[in-house]
Amino acid sequence: MNQQVQFGLGTFGDVTVDENGAPLSQAQVIRNVVAEGVLADALGIDYFGVGEHHRDDFAISAPETVLAALAVATENIKLGSAVTVLSSDDPVRVYERFATVDALSNGRAEIILGRGSFTESFPLFGYNLADYETLFSEKLDLFAELITEGPITWKGTLRAPLNNQDVFPRTESGKLNTWIGVGGSPESVVRAARYGMPLVLAIIGGQPERFAPYAELFHRALAELGQPDLPIAVHSPGYITDSDDDVVDELWPHYSVMRDRIGRERGWPASTLEEFMGEVQHGSLYAGSPETVAQKMAKTISALGIQRFDMKYSAGTLPHEQMMRSIELYGTQVIPRVRELLADAS
């Protein structure tokens, strides 16, 4: 696809600490996320996404509400989720909420639909994990109908049917921009192509080049299904420092807190500095000086042929002030340098 690559940011609203190492309230974290999004808009960054979680180490459980605040506090940046856990929500209500954000932002709302990497929302909202596959499949099918913005007639097995039902508000453009987020399943890639929705590859570890076959599969599936070619985005963690020498001191203590907490829940061994540096140097952690990160980002964009790169800039207890500096360096130095590198390579 011959179009200029876009650059975004994403956060899960990780609960951070102040300068004394004390955890901030979840309320303060949410206010800080809004300030981070406002800065991203001022820097001309293309996209700002917020994730959805229902646990004490992440503050954002209602992404659309945070996005609504950002809609009236920003002017140009696209605003969306990262991701919306469709399986444990009602597609009609999800559509209505994001269509409302679209209205408040004058057409800048997007949504990334996915399963999420945590399951705490299922018991919280009364869903059975035994229905995991069916819930996502049926709700995605319904959402695909909703974004046509016509009267909906739909029937599944786990939700009441709709018969010639209108849903409001409608968007002014006529369609809510909807992506599907996947973690590396070929079946999920083909499903995105079947619904004609752009693809977001969540690459959170290992060499990003290994996802090239998924990008190729997506384009091939679109062609075989008679769909127009569509964008692919990558979502990966990152943190920009003034110097490569600052990465360990600034990021590692906070990154390791997040990594080990999740690891204990999932039976992973404790993280090590060697593992961390392996991801920085060869994996999918885009951390370091602007030049280092730009070089690595340009390499991934070229290898996968993607149209957008979203950097997940929050990392465990990483303080707000450090994230603001990282966002500033991303917007003022990394993005312009990546554009230069891509232009030189073309």
CSV table of C-alpha atoms in Angstrom, one decimal, residues 6-324:
chain,number,residue,atom,x,y,z
A,6,GLN,CA,1.4,6.8,10.6
A,7,PHE,CA,2.6,6.7,14.2
A,8,GLY,CA,0.6,6.2,17.3
A,9,LEU,CA,0.9,5.8,21.1
A,10,GLY,CA,-1.0,3.4,23.4
A,11,THR,CA,-1.4,2.9,27.1
A,12,PHE,CA,-3.2,0.6,29.5
A,13,GLY,CA,-3.3,3.3,32.2
A,14,ASP,CA,-0.7,1.4,34.3
A,15,VAL,CA,-0.8,2.5,37.9
A,16,THR,CA,2.4,4.5,38.3
A,17,VAL,CA,4.4,5.9,41.2
A,18,ASP,CA,5.4,9.4,42.2
A,19,GLU,CA,8.9,10.7,42.7
A,20,ASN,CA,9.1,9.1,46.1
A,21,GLY,CA,8.0,5.7,44.8
A,22,ALA,CA,4.5,5.8,46.2
A,23,PRO,CA,1.7,4.5,44.0
A,24,LEU,CA,-0.6,7.1,42.6
A,25,SER,CA,-4.4,6.8,42.9
A,26,GLN,CA,-6.1,5.3,39.9
A,27,ALA,CA,-8.0,8.6,39.6
A,28,GLN,CA,-4.7,10.5,39.3
A,29,VAL,CA,-3.4,8.0,36.7
A,30,ILE,CA,-6.5,8.6,34.6
A,31,ARG,CA,-6.0,12.4,34.7
A,32,ASN,CA,-2.4,11.8,33.8
A,33,VAL,CA,-3.4,9.7,30.8
A,34,VAL,CA,-5.5,12.6,29.5
A,35,ALA,CA,-2.5,14.9,29.9
A,36,GLU,CA,-0.3,12.4,27.9
A,37,GLY,CA,-2.9,12.3,25.1
A,38,VAL,CA,-3.1,16.1,25.0
A,39,LEU,CA,0.7,16.2,24.6
A,40,ALA,CA,0.6,13.6,21.9
A,41,ASP,CA,-1.9,15.8,20.0
A,42,ALA,CA,0.2,18.9,20.4
A,43,LEU,CA,3.2,17.0,18.9
A,44,GLY,CA,1.3,15.9,15.8
A,45,ILE,CA,1.2,12.2,16.6
A,46,ASP,CA,-1.4,10.4,14.6
A,47,TYR,CA,-3.1,8.1,17.0
A,48,PHE,CA,-3.7,7.7,20.8
A,49,GLY,CA,-5.1,4.4,22.1
A,50,VAL,CA,-6.2,3.4,25.6
A,51,GLY,CA,-6.6,-0.2,26.7
A,52,GLU,CA,-9.3,-1.9,28.8
A,53,HIS,CA,-8.6,-3.8,32.0
A,54,HIS,CA,-10.5,-4.6,35.2
A,55,ARG,CA,-7.7,-5.1,37.7
A,56,ASP,CA,-5.9,-3.0,40.3
A,57,ASP,CA,-2.6,-2.5,38.4
A,58,PHE,CA,-4.4,-0.8,35.5
A,59,ALA,CA,-6.6,2.3,36.0
A,60,ILE,CA,-8.6,2.3,32.7
A,61,SER,CA,-11.7,0.1,32.7
A,62,ALA,CA,-13.9,2.4,30.6
A,63,PRO,CA,-11.8,3.5,27.6
A,64,GLU,CA,-14.6,5.3,25.9
A,65,THR,CA,-15.0,7.7,28.9
A,66,VAL,CA,-11.3,8.6,28.9
A,67,LEU,CA,-11.5,9.0,25.1
A,68,ALA,CA,-14.5,11.3,25.5
A,69,ALA,CA,-12.4,13.6,27.7
A,70,LEU,CA,-9.6,13.5,25.2
A,71,ALA,CA,-12.1,14.2,22.3
A,72,VAL,CA,-12.9,17.7,23.7
A,73,ALA,CA,-9.3,18.4,24.9
A,74,THR,CA,-7.6,17.6,21.5
A,75,GLU,CA,-7.9,18.8,18.0
A,76,ASN,CA,-6.3,16.4,15.4
A,77,ILE,CA,-5.2,13.1,16.9
A,78,LYS,CA,-7.2,10.0,16.2
A,79,LEU,CA,-8.6,8.4,19.4
A,80,GLY,CA,-9.3,4.8,20.0
A,81,SER,CA,-9.0,1.6,22.0
A,82,ALA,CA,-6.0,-0.7,22.5
A,83,VAL,CA,-8.0,-3.0,22.7
A,84,THR,CA,-11.8,-3.2,23.4
A,85,VAL,CA,-12.5,-6.6,24.9
A,86,LEU,CA,-15.6,-7.3,22.7
A,87,SER,CA,-16.2,-10.8,24.1
A,88,SER,CA,-17.3,-9.6,27.5
A,89,ASP,CA,-19.3,-6.5,26.4
A,90,ASP,CA,-22.4,-5.9,24.4
A,91,PRO,CA,-21.6,-5.0,20.8
A,92,VAL,CA,-24.5,-2.6,20.6
A,93,ARG,CA,-23.4,-0.6,23.6
A,94,VAL,CA,-19.8,-0.6,22.4
A,95,TYR,CA,-20.9,0.8,19.1
A,96,GLU,CA,-23.1,3.4,20.7
A,97,ARG,CA,-20.3,4.6,23.0
A,98,PHE,CA,-17.7,4.8,20.3
A,99,ALA,CA,-20.1,6.6,17.9
A,100,THR,CA,-20.6,9.1,20.7
A,101,VAL,CA,-16.8,9.6,21.0
A,102,ASP,CA,-16.8,10.0,17.2
A,103,ALA,CA,-19.3,12.8,17.5
A,104,LEU,CA,-17.4,14.6,20.3
A,105,SER,CA,-14.1,14.4,18.4
A,106,ASN,CA,-15.5,15.4,15.0
A,107,GLY,CA,-14.9,12.0,13.4
A,108,ARG,CA,-11.6,11.0,15.0
A,109,ALA,CA,-12.8,7.9,16.8
A,110,GLU,CA,-11.4,4.4,16.0
A,111,ILE,CA,-11.9,1.1,17.7
A,112,ILE,CA,-9.6,-1.9,17.9
A,113,LEU,CA,-11.6,-5.1,18.7
A,114,GLY,CA,-9.9,-8.0,20.3
A,115,ARG,CA,-10.1,-10.7,23.0
A,116,GLY,CA,-7.5,-9.1,25.3
A,117,SER,CA,-4.7,-10.9,27.1
A,118,PHE,CA,-6.6,-11.1,30.5
A,119,THR,CA,-9.8,-12.8,31.4
A,120,GLU,CA,-10.9,-11.0,34.5
A,121,SER,CA,-13.8,-9.3,32.6
A,122,PHE,CA,-15.6,-12.6,32.0
A,123,PRO,CA,-16.6,-13.5,35.6
A,124,LEU,CA,-17.0,-9.7,36.4
A,125,PHE,CA,-19.7,-9.4,33.7
A,126,GLY,CA,-21.2,-12.9,34.1
A,127,TYR,CA,-19.7,-14.6,31.0
A,128,ASN,CA,-18.6,-18.2,31.0
A,129,LEU,CA,-15.0,-18.8,29.8
A,130,ALA,CA,-16.2,-22.0,28.3
A,131,ASP,CA,-17.9,-19.8,25.7
A,132,TYR,CA,-14.7,-17.9,24.9
A,133,GLU,CA,-14.5,-18.7,21.2
A,134,THR,CA,-18.2,-18.4,20.5
A,135,LEU,CA,-18.6,-15.1,22.4
A,136,PHE,CA,-15.9,-13.4,20.3
A,137,SER,CA,-17.0,-14.9,17.0
A,138,GLU,CA,-20.7,-14.0,17.4
A,139,LYS,CA,-20.1,-10.6,18.8
A,140,LEU,CA,-17.7,-9.7,16.1
A,141,ASP,CA,-20.2,-10.8,13.5
A,142,LEU,CA,-22.8,-8.5,15.1
A,143,PHE,CA,-20.4,-5.6,15.3
A,144,ALA,CA,-19.6,-6.0,11.6
A,145,GLU,CA,-23.3,-5.5,11.0
A,146,LEU,CA,-23.5,-2.5,13.3
A,147,ILE,CA,-20.8,-0.5,11.5
A,148,THR,CA,-22.9,-0.6,8.3
A,149,GLU,CA,-25.2,1.8,10.2
A,150,GLY,CA,-28.4,0.4,8.7
A,151,PRO,CA,-31.3,-1.5,10.3
A,152,ILE,CA,-29.8,-4.6,11.9
A,153,THR,CA,-31.3,-8.1,11.6
A,154,TRP,CA,-29.0,-10.6,13.4
A,155,LYS,CA,-29.3,-13.8,15.3
A,156,GLY,CA,-26.7,-15.7,17.4
A,157,THR,CA,-26.8,-18.3,20.2
A,158,LEU,CA,-25.6,-16.3,23.2
A,159,ARG,CA,-27.4,-13.0,22.8
A,160,ALA,CA,-30.9,-11.9,22.0
A,161,PRO,CA,-31.5,-11.5,18.3
A,162,LEU,CA,-32.2,-8.1,16.6
A,163,ASN,CA,-34.9,-7.7,14.0
A,164,ASN,CA,-34.7,-4.7,11.7
A,165,GLN,CA,-33.4,-2.6,14.7
A,166,ASP,CA,-31.9,0.9,14.3
A,167,VAL,CA,-28.9,1.8,16.6
A,168,PHE,CA,-28.0,5.4,17.4
A,169,PRO,CA,-26.1,7.7,17.2
A,170,ARG,CA,-24.9,7.2,13.7
A,171,THR,CA,-21.5,8.7,12.7
A,172,GLU,CA,-21.4,11.7,10.4
A,173,SER,CA,-19.0,9.8,8.0
A,174,GLY,CA,-21.2,6.8,7.8
A,175,LYS,CA,-18.8,4.2,9.3
A,176,LEU,CA,-16.8,3.8,12.5
A,177,ASN,CA,-13.2,3.0,11.6
A,178,THR,CA,-12.8,-0.5,13.1
A,179,TRP,CA,-9.6,-2.6,13.4
A,180,ILE,CA,-9.1,-6.2,14.7
A,181,GLY,CA,-6.2,-6.8,17.0
A,182,VAL,CA,-4.5,-10.2,16.9
A,183,GLY,CA,-1.6,-11.8,18.8
A,184,GLY,CA,-0.4,-14.2,16.2
A,185,SER,CA,-3.1,-16.6,15.2
A,186,PRO,CA,-3.5,-17.3,11.5
A,187,GLU,CA,-7.2,-17.9,12.0
A,188,SER,CA,-7.6,-14.4,13.5
A,189,VAL,CA,-5.7,-12.8,10.6
A,190,VAL,CA,-8.0,-14.5,8.1
A,191,ARG,CA,-11.0,-13.5,10.1
A,192,ALA,CA,-10.0,-9.8,9.9
A,193,ALA,CA,-9.7,-10.2,6.2
A,194,ARG,CA,-13.1,-11.8,5.9
A,195,TYR,CA,-14.8,-8.9,7.6
A,196,GLY,CA,-12.8,-6.4,5.6
A,197,MET,CA,-11.3,-4.8,8.8
A,198,PRO,CA,-7.7,-3.5,9.1
A,199,LEU,CA,-5.3,-5.6,11.2
A,200,VAL,CA,-3.3,-4.7,14.3
A,201,LEU,CA,-0.5,-7.1,15.2
A,202,ALA,CA,0.3,-7.1,18.9
A,203,ILE,CA,4.0,-7.9,19.0
A,204,ILE,CA,5.1,-7.8,22.6
A,205,GLY,CA,8.2,-10.0,22.5
A,206,GLY,CA,10.7,-11.7,20.3
A,207,GLN,CA,11.9,-10.7,16.9
A,208,PRO,CA,9.2,-8.7,15.0
A,209,GLU,CA,10.3,-10.1,11.7
A,210,ARG,CA,8.7,-13.4,12.6
A,211,PHE,CA,5.3,-11.8,12.0
A,212,ALA,CA,6.0,-11.1,8.3
A,213,PRO,CA,4.1,-14.3,7.3
A,214,TYR,CA,1.0,-13.0,9.1
A,215,ALA,CA,1.2,-9.7,7.1
A,216,GLU,CA,1.6,-11.7,3.9
A,217,LEU,CA,-1.3,-13.9,4.9
A,218,PHE,CA,-3.6,-10.9,5.5
A,219,HIS,CA,-2.9,-9.4,2.1
A,220,ARG,CA,-3.3,-12.8,0.3
A,221,ALA,CA,-6.6,-13.5,2.2
A,222,LEU,CA,-8.0,-10.0,1.3
A,223,ALA,CA,-7.2,-10.6,-2.4
A,224,GLU,CA,-8.7,-14.1,-2.4
A,225,LEU,CA,-11.9,-12.8,-0.7
A,226,GLY,CA,-12.2,-10.0,-3.2
A,227,GLN,CA,-11.6,-7.3,-0.5
A,228,PRO,CA,-9.7,-4.1,-1.1
A,229,ASP,CA,-6.2,-4.0,0.4
A,230,LEU,CA,-6.2,-2.7,3.9
A,231,PRO,CA,-3.7,-1.3,6.4
A,232,ILE,CA,-1.7,-3.2,9.0
A,233,ALA,CA,-0.5,-1.7,12.3
A,234,VAL,CA,1.9,-3.0,14.8
A,235,HIS,CA,1.5,-2.5,18.6
A,236,SER,CA,4.7,-2.9,20.6
A,237,PRO,CA,6.2,-1.6,23.8
A,238,GLY,CA,8.7,1.2,23.8
A,239,TYR,CA,10.4,4.0,25.8
A,240,ILE,CA,12.6,6.8,24.5
A,241,THR,CA,15.5,8.1,26.6
A,242,ASP,CA,18.1,10.8,26.0
A,243,SER,CA,20.8,8.2,25.8
A,244,ASP,CA,21.1,4.4,25.4
A,245,ASP,CA,22.9,4.4,28.7
A,246,ASP,CA,19.8,5.5,30.5
A,247,VAL,CA,17.6,2.6,29.6
A,248,VAL,CA,18.5,0.2,32.4
A,249,ASP,CA,18.3,2.9,35.1
A,250,GLU,CA,15.1,4.5,33.9
A,251,LEU,CA,13.0,1.6,32.5
A,252,TRP,CA,14.1,-1.7,33.9
A,253,PRO,CA,13.0,-1.2,37.6
A,254,HIS,CA,9.4,-0.4,36.4
A,255,TYR,CA,9.3,-2.8,33.5
A,256,SER,CA,10.3,-5.7,35.8
A,257,VAL,CA,7.6,-4.9,38.3
A,258,MET,CA,4.9,-5.3,35.6
A,259,ARG,CA,6.6,-8.3,33.9
A,260,ASP,CA,7.0,-10.2,37.2
A,261,ARG,CA,3.5,-9.5,38.5
A,262,ILE,CA,1.9,-10.9,35.3
A,263,GLY,CA,4.5,-13.7,35.2
A,264,ARG,CA,3.5,-14.9,38.7
A,265,GLU,CA,-0.1,-15.1,37.5
A,266,ARG,CA,0.8,-17.1,34.4
A,267,GLY,CA,3.6,-19.3,35.9
A,268,TRP,CA,6.5,-17.6,34.1
A,269,PRO,CA,10.0,-17.5,35.7
A,270,ALA,CA,11.2,-14.2,37.1
A,271,SER,CA,12.4,-11.7,34.6
A,272,THR,CA,16.1,-11.0,34.3
A,273,LEU,CA,18.1,-8.1,33.2
A,274,GLU,CA,19.6,-10.3,30.5
A,275,GLU,CA,16.2,-11.1,29.1
A,276,PHE,CA,15.2,-7.4,29.2
A,277,MET,CA,18.3,-6.4,27.3
A,278,GLY,CA,17.7,-9.1,24.8
A,279,GLU,CA,14.4,-7.6,24.0
A,280,VAL,CA,15.9,-4.1,23.8
A,281,GLN,CA,18.7,-5.2,21.5
A,282,HIS,CA,17.0,-7.8,19.3
A,283,GLY,CA,13.3,-8.2,20.3
A,284,SER,CA,10.2,-6.1,20.3
A,285,LEU,CA,11.0,-3.6,23.0
A,286,TYR,CA,11.8,-0.2,21.3
A,287,ALA,CA,13.8,1.4,24.1
A,288,GLY,CA,16.8,3.7,24.0
A,289,SER,CA,17.9,7.0,22.4
A,290,PRO,CA,15.9,8.5,19.6
A,291,GLU,CA,18.3,7.3,16.9
A,292,THR,CA,18.4,3.7,18.3
A,293,VAL,CA,14.7,3.5,18.5
A,294,ALA,CA,14.2,5.1,15.1
A,295,GLN,CA,16.5,2.7,13.4
A,296,LYS,CA,14.8,-0.3,15.0
A,297,MET,CA,11.3,1.0,14.2
A,298,ALA,CA,12.2,1.7,10.6
A,299,LYS,CA,13.5,-1.8,10.2
A,300,THR,CA,10.3,-3.3,11.5
A,301,ILE,CA,8.1,-1.1,9.4
A,302,SER,CA,10.1,-2.1,6.3
A,303,ALA,CA,10.2,-5.8,7.2
A,304,LEU,CA,6.5,-6.1,7.7
A,305,GLY,CA,5.3,-3.5,5.2
A,306,ILE,CA,3.0,-1.9,7.8
A,307,GLN,CA,1.1,1.4,7.6
A,308,ARG,CA,1.1,2.3,11.3
A,309,PHE,CA,3.3,1.8,14.3
A,310,ASP,CA,1.7,2.2,17.7
A,311,MET,CA,4.2,2.4,20.6
A,312,LYS,CA,2.8,1.2,24.0
A,313,TYR,CA,4.6,3.9,26.1
A,314,SER,CA,3.5,2.9,29.6
A,315,ALA,CA,5.4,0.2,31.5
A,316,GLY,CA,4.3,-0.8,34.9
A,317,THR,CA,5.1,1.8,37.5
A,318,LEU,CA,7.0,4.1,35.1
A,319,PRO,CA,6.3,7.6,36.4
A,320,HIS,CA,4.2,10.1,34.5
A,321,GLU,CA,7.0,12.6,34.2
A,322,GLN,CA,9.2,10.1,32.5
A,323,MET,CA,6.5,9.0,30.1
A,324,MET,CA,5.9,12.6,29.2
